[in-house]
Backbone as JSON, one array per atom type, in Angstrom:
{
  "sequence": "XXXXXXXXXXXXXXXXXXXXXXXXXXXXXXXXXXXXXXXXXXXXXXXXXXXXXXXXXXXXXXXXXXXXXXXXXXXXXXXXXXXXXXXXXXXXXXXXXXXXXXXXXXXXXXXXXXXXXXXXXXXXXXXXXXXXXXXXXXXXXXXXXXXXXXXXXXXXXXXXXXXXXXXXXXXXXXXXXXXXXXXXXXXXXXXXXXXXXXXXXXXXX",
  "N": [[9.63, 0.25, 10.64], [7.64, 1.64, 7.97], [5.14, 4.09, 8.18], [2.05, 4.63, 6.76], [-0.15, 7.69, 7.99], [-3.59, 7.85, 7.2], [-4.61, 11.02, 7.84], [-2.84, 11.92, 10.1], [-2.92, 14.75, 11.15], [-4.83, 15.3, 12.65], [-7.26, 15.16, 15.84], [-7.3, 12.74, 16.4], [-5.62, 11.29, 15.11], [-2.76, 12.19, 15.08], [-2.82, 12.14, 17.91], [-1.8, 9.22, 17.02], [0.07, 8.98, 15.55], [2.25, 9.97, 16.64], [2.56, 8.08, 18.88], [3.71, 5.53, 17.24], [6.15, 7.37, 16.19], [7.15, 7.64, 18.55], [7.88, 4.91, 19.13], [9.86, 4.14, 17.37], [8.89, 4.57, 14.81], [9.11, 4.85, 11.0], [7.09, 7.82, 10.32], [4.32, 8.5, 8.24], [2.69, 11.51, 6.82], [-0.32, 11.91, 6.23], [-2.68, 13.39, 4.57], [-5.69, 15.94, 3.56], [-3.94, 18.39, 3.59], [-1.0, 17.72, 4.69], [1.53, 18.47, 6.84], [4.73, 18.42, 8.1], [8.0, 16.69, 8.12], [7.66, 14.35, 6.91], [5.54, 13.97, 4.95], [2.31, 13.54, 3.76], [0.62, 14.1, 0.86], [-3.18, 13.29, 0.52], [-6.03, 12.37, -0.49], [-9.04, 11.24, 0.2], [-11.25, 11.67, -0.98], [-10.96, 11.53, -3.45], [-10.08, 9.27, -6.43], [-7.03, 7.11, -5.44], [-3.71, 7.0, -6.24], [-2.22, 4.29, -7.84], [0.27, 3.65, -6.74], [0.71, 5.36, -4.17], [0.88, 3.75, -1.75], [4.02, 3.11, -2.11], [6.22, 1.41, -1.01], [5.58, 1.68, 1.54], [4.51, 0.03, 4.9], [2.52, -0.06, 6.53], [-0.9, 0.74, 7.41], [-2.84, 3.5, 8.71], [-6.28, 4.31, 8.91], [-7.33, 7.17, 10.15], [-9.89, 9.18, 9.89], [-12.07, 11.89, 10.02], [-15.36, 12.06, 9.05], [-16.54, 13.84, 6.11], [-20.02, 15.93, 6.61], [-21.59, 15.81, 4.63], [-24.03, 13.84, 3.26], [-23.4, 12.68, 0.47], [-20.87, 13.69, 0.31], [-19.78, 12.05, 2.59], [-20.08, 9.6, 1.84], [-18.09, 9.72, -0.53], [-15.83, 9.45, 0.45], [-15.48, 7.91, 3.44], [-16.63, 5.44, 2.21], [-16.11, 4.99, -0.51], [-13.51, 5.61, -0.74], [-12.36, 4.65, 1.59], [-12.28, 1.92, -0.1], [-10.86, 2.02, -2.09], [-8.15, 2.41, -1.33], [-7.98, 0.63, 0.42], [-7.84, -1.77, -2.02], [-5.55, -1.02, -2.8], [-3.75, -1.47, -1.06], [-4.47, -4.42, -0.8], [-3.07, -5.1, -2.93], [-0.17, -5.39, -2.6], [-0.77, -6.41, -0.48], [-0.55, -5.27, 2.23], [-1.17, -4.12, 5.59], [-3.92, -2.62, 6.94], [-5.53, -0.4, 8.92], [-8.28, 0.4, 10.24], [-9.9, 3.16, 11.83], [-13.27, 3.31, 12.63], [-16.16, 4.21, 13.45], [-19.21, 3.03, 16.64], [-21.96, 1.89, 16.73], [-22.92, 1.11, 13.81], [-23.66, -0.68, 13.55], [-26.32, 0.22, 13.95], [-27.8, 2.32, 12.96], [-30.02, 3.95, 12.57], [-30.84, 4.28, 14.88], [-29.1, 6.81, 15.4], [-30.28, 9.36, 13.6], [-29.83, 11.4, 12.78], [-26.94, 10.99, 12.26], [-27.01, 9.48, 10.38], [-26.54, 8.75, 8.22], [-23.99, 9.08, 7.37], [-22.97, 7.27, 9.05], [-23.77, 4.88, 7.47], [-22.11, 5.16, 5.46], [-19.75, 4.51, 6.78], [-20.07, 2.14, 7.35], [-19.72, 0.88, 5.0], [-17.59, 1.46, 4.27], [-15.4, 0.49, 5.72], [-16.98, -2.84, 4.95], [-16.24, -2.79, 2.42], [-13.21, -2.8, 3.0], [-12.9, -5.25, 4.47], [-13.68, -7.03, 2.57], [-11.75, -6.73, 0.56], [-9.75, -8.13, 0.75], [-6.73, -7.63, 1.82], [-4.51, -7.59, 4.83], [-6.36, -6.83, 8.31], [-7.28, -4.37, 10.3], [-10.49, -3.29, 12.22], [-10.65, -0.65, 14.11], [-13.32, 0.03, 16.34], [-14.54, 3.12, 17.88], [-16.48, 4.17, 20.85], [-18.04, 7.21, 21.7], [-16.18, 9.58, 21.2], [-13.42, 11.27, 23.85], [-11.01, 13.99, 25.21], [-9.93, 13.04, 27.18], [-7.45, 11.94, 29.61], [-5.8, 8.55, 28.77], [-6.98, 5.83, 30.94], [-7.28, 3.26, 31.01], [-8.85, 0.45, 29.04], [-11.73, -1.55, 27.51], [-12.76, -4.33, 25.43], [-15.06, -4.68, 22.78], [-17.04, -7.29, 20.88], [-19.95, -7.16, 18.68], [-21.4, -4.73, 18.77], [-23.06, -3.79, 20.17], [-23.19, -1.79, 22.42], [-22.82, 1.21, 24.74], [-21.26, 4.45, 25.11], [-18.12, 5.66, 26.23], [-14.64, 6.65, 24.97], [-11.25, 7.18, 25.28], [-8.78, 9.5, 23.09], [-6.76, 8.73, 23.42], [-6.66, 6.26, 24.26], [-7.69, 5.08, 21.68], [-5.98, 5.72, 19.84], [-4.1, 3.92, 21.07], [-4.67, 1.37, 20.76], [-5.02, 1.14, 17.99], [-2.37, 1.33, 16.8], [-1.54, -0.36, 18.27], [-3.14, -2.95, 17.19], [-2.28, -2.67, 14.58], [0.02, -3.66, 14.61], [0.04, -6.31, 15.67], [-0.59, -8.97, 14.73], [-2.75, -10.7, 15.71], [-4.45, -9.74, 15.96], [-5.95, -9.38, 13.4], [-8.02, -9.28, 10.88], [-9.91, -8.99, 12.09], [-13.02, -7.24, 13.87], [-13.82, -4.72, 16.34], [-15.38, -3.3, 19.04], [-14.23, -0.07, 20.95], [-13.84, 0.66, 24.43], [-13.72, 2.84, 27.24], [-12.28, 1.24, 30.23], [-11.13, 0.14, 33.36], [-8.49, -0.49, 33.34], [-5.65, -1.23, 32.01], [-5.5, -2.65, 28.58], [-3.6, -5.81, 28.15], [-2.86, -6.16, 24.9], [-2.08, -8.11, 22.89], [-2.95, -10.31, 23.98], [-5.91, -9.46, 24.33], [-6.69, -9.4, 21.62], [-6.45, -11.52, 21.19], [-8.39, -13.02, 21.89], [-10.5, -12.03, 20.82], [-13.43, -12.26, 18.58], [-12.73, -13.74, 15.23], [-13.89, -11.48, 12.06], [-16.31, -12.51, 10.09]],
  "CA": [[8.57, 0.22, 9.65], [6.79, 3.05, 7.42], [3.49, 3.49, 8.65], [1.49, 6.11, 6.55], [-1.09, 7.61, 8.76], [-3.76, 9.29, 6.84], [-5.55, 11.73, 8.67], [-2.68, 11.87, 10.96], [-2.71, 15.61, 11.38], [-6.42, 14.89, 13.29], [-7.66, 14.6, 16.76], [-6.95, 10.5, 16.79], [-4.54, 10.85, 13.74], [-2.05, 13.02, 15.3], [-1.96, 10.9, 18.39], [-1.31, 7.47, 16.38], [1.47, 9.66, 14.81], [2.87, 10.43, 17.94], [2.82, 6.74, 19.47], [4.77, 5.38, 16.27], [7.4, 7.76, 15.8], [7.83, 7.43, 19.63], [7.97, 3.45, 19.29], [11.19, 4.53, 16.33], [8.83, 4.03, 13.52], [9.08, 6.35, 9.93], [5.62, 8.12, 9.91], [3.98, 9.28, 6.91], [1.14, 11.8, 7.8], [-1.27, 11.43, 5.08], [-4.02, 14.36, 4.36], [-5.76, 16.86, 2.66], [-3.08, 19.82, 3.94], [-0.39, 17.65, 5.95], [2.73, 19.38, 6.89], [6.33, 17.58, 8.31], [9.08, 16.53, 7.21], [7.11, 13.51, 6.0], [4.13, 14.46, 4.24], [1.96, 13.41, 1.47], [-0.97, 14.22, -0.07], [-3.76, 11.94, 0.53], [-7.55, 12.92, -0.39], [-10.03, 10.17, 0.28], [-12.61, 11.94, -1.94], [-10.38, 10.85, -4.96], [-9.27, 8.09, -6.6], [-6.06, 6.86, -5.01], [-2.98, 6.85, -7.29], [-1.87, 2.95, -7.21], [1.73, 4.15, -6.59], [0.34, 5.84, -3.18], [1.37, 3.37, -0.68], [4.93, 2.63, -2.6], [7.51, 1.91, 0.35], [4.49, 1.58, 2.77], [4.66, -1.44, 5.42], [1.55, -0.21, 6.96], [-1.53, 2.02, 7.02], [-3.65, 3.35, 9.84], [-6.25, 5.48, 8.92], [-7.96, 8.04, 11.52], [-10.59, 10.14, 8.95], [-13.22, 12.66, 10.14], [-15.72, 12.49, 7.28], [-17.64, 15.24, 5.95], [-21.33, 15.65, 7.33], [-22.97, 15.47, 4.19], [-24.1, 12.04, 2.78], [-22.33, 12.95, -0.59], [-18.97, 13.47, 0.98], [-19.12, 10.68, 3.67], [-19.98, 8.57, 0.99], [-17.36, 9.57, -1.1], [-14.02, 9.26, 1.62], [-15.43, 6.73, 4.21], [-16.79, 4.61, 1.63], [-15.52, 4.44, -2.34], [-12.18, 6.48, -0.8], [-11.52, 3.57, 1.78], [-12.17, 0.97, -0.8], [-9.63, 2.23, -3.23], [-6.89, 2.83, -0.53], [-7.84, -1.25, 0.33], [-7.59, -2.36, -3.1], [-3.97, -0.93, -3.51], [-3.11, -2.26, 0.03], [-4.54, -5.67, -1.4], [-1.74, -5.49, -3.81], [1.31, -6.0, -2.01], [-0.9, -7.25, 1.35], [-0.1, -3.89, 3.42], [-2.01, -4.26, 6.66], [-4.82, -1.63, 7.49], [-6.24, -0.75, 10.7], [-9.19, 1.43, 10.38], [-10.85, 3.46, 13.44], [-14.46, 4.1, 12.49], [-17.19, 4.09, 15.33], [-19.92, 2.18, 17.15], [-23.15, 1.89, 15.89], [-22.54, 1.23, 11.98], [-25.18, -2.03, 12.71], [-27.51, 0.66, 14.41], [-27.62, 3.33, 12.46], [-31.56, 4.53, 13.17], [-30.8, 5.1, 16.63], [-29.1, 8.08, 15.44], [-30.7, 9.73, 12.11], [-28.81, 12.71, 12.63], [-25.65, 10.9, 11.39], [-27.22, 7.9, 10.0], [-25.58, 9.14, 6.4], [-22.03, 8.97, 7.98], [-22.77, 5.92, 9.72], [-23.65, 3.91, 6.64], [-20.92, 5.32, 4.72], [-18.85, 4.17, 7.41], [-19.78, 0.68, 7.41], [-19.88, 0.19, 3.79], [-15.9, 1.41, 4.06], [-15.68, -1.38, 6.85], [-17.11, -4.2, 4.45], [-14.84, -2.51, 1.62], [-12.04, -3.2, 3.4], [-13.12, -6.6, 4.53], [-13.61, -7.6, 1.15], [-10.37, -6.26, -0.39], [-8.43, -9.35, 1.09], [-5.34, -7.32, 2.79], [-4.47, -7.41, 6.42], [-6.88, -5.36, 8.13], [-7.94, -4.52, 11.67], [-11.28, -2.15, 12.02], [-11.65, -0.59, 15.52], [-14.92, 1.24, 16.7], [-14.54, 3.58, 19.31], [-17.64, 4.82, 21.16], [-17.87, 8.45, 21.57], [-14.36, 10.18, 21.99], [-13.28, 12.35, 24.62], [-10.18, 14.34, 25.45], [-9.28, 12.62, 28.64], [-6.61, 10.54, 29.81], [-5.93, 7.01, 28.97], [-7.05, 5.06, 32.11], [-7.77, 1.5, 30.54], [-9.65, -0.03, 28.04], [-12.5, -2.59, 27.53], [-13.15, -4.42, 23.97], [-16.04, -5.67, 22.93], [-17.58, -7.47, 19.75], [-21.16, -6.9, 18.04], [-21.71, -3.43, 18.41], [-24.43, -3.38, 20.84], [-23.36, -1.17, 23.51], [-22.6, 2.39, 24.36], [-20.27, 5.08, 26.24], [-16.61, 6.63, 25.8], [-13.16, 6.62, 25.03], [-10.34, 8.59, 25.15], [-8.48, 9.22, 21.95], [-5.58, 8.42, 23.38], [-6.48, 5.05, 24.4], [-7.69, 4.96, 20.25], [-4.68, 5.5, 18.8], [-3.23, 2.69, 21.59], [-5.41, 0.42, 20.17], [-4.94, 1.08, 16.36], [-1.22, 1.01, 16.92], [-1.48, -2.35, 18.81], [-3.51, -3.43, 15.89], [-1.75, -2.8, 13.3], [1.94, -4.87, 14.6], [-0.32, -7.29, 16.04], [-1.11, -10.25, 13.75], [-3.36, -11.4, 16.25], [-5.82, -8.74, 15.53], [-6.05, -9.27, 11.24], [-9.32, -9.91, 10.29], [-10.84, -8.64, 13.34], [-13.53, -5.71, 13.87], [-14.06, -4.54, 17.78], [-15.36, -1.69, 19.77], [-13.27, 0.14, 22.21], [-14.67, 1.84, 25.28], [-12.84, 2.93, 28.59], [-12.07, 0.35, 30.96], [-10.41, 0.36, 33.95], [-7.23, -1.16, 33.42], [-4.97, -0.98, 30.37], [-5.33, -4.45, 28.6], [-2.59, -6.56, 27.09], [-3.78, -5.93, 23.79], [-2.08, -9.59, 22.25], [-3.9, -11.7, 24.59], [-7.25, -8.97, 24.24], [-6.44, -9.45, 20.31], [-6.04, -13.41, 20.57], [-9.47, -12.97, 22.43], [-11.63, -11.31, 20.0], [-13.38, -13.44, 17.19], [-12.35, -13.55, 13.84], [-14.89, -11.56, 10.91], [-16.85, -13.83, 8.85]],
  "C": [[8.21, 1.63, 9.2], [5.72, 2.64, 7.37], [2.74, 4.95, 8.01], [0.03, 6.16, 7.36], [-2.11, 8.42, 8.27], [-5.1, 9.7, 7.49], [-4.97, 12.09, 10.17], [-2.02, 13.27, 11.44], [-4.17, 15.91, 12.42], [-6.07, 15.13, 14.62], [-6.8, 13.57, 17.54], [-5.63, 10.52, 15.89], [-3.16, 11.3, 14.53], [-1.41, 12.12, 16.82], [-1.58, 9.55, 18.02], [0.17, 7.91, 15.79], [2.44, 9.32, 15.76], [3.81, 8.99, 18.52], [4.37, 5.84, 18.31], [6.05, 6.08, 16.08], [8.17, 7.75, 17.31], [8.79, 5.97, 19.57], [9.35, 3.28, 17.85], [10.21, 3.92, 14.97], [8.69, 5.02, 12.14], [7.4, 6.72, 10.29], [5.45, 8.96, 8.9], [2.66, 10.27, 7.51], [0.86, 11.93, 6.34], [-2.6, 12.56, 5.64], [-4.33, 15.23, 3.76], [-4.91, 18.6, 2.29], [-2.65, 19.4, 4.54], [0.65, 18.39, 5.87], [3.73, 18.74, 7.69], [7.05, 17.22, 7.47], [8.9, 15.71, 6.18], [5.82, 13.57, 5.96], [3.64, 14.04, 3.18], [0.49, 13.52, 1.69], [-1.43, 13.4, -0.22], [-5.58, 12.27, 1.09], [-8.4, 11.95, -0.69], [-11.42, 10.33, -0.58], [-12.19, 12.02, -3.2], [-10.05, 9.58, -4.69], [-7.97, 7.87, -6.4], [-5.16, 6.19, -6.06], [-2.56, 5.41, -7.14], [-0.52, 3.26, -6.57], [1.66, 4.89, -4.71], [0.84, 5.39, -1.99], [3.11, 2.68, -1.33], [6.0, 2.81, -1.54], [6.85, 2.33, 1.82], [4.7, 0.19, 3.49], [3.4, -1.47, 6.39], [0.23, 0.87, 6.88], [-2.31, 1.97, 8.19], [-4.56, 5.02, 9.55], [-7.29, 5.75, 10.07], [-8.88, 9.41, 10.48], [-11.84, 11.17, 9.66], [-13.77, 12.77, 9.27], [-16.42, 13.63, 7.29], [-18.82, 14.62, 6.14], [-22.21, 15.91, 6.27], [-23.24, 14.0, 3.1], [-23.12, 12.01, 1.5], [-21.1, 12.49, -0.5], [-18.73, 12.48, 1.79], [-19.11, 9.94, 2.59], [-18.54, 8.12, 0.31], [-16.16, 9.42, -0.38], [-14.49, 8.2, 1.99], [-16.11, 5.32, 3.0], [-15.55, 4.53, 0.36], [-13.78, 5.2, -1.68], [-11.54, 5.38, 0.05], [-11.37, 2.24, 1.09], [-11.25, 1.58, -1.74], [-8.25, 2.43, -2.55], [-6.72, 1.25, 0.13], [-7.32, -1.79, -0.62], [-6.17, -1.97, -3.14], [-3.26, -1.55, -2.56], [-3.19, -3.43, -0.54], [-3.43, -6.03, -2.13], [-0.59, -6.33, -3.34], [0.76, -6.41, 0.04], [-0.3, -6.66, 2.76], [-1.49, -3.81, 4.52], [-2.37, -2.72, 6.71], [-5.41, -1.67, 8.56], [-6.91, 0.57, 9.89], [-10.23, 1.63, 10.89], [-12.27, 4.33, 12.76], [-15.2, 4.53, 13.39], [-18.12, 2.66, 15.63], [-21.15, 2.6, 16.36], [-23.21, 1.95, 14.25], [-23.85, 0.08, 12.21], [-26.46, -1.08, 13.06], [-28.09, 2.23, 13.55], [-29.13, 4.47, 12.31], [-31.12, 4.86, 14.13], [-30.04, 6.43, 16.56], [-29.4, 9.05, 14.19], [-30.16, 10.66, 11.88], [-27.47, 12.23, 11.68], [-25.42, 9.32, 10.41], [-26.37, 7.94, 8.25], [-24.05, 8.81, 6.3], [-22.18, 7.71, 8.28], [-22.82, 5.06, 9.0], [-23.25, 4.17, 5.92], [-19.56, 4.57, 5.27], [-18.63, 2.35, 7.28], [-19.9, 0.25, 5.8], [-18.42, 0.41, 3.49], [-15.16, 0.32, 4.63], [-15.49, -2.48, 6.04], [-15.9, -3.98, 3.33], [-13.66, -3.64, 1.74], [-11.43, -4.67, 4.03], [-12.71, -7.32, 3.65], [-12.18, -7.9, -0.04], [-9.47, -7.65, -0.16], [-7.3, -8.82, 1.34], [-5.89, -7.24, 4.2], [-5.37, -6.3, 7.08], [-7.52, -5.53, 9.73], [-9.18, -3.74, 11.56], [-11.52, -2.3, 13.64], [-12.67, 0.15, 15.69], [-15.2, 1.53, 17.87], [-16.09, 4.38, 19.68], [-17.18, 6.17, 21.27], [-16.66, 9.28, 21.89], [-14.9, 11.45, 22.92], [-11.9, 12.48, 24.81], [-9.63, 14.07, 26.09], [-8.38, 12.17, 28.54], [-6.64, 9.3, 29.5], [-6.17, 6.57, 30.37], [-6.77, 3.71, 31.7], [-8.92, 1.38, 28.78], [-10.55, -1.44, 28.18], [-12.9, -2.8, 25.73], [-14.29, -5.26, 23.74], [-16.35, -6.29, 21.11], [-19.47, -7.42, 19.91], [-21.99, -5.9, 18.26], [-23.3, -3.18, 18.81], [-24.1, -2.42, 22.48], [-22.66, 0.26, 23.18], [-21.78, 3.06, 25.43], [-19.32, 5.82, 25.6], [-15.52, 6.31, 25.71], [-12.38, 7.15, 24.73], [-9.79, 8.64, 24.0], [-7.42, 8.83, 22.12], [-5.72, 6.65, 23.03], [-7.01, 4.16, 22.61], [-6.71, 4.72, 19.93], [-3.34, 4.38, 19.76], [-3.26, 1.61, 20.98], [-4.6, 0.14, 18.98], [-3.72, 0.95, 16.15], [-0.95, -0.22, 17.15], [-1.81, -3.14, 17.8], [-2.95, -3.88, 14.79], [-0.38, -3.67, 13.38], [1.35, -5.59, 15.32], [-1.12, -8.22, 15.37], [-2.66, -11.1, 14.16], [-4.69, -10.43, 16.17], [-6.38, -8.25, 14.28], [-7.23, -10.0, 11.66], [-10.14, -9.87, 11.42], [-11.62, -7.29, 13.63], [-14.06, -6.05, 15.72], [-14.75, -3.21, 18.14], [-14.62, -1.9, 20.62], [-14.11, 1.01, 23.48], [-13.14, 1.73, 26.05], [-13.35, 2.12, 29.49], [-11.39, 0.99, 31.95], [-8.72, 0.23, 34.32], [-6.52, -0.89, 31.95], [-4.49, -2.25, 30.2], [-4.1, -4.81, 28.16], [-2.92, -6.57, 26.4], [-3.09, -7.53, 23.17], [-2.8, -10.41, 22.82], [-5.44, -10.83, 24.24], [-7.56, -9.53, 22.55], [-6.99, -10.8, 20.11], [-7.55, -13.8, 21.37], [-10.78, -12.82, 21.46], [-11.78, -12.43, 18.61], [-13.25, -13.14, 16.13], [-13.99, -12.85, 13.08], [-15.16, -12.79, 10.41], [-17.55, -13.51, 7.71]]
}
C-alpha cells in the first residue's frame, strides 16, 4: 500500500513512518518542509489540491497544531476537513491521532482553542463519509511501548508513549474493524490484539 503520512517528519509522525515502511509499505511523508525520497508538500493551513491524495490507498495524519486559535483553527479544523472531503472521493481511509479531552475542553483553558479546533476536525472527518479511524492519545511521553489500554468517551486521564500511538494508528488504519470508530489510548500493561480491541470498541453515531 501507499500510505501518505502527513506530519510524518513529527514526534508521532515519524514513528508511524517508521512502522509502515518496516511492515514493506510505500510511505509518503506529508509536511510543511518534508524531506526523503518520498516527499510531498502538504500544508494543512491551505486548501488541499483535489489531486493531493492521487495514488494514495491510505492516510494517517499525526499534526502538531499551532498554539494560536487562528492557526489551530485553520489546520486541525477547515485543513482536516478538506483533506476528508478529497479522501471522501475515492473512499481513502483516514486515521487521525488527536487527543483526550476534545468533550472537556474547560478543564484546560490554556489549550481550550486547540482543543476545540481539534474536535471540530474530528466531526469534519466524521461527516465527510470516508473510512476513518480517530485515536486520542492522553498525554505523550518518550518512553517505551509497554502495552496499551483503549477506552471510549473521553472521560479519563494519564499517558502514552508515542510509540505505542503510532502502533495504534497503524493498526487502525489496515484494520476494517476500527472504521467509524473514535477511542482514547493510554498505557496499559500488556500489548493488546488490536482486531479483537478494534472489534471491541463501539461504533460513532
Amino acid at each position: 500500500m501507499s500510505i501518505l503520512v502527513v506530519g510524518g517528519s513529527g514526534r508521532t509522525g515519524r514513528r508511524v513512518a517508521e512502522l509502515l515502511t518496516a511492515s514493506g509499505h510505500e510511505v509518503i511523508v506529508g509536511g510543511r518542509h518534508p524531506h526523503g525520497p518520498h516527499a510531498l508538500t502538504v500544508d494543512l493551513a491551505h486548501e488541499p489540491a483535489p489531486e493531493l491524495l492521487r495514488g494514495v490507498d491510505g492516510v494517517i495524519v499525526s499534526v502538531e497544531p499551532p498554539t494560536d486559535a487562528a492557526g489551530a483553527t485553520a489546520v486541525m479544523h477547515h485543513g482536516i476537513a478538506g483533506l476528508a472531503k478529497i479522501a471522501a472521493t475515492q473512499q481513502i481511509p483516514v486515521v487521525l491521532i488527536s487527543q483526550i479531552y476534545i468533550t472537556r475542553a474547560a478543564a484546560h483553558p490554556e489549550l481550550a482553542d486547540i482543543i476545540r479546533a481539534r474536535g471540530a476536525g474530528e466531526q469534519a472527518l466524521r461527516d465527510s463519509g470516508t473510512p476513518y479511524s480517530i485515536v486520542r492519545p492522553s498525554w505523550l511521553t518518550d518512553g517505551p511501548a509497554t502495552g496499551a489500554r483503549l477506552e471510549q468517551g473521553d472521560r479519563g486521564d494519564g499517558r502514552v508513549s508515542r510509540d505505542t500511538v503510532a502502533r495504534a494508528a497503524v493498526a487502525a488504519l489496515l484494520s476494517p474493524e476500527a472504521h467509524g470508530k473514535t477511542f482514547e489510548l493510554y498505557d496499559g500493561p500488556v500489548p493488546p490484539d488490536w482486531t479483537t480491541a478494534f472489534t471491541e470498541l463501539a461504533a460513532d453515531t
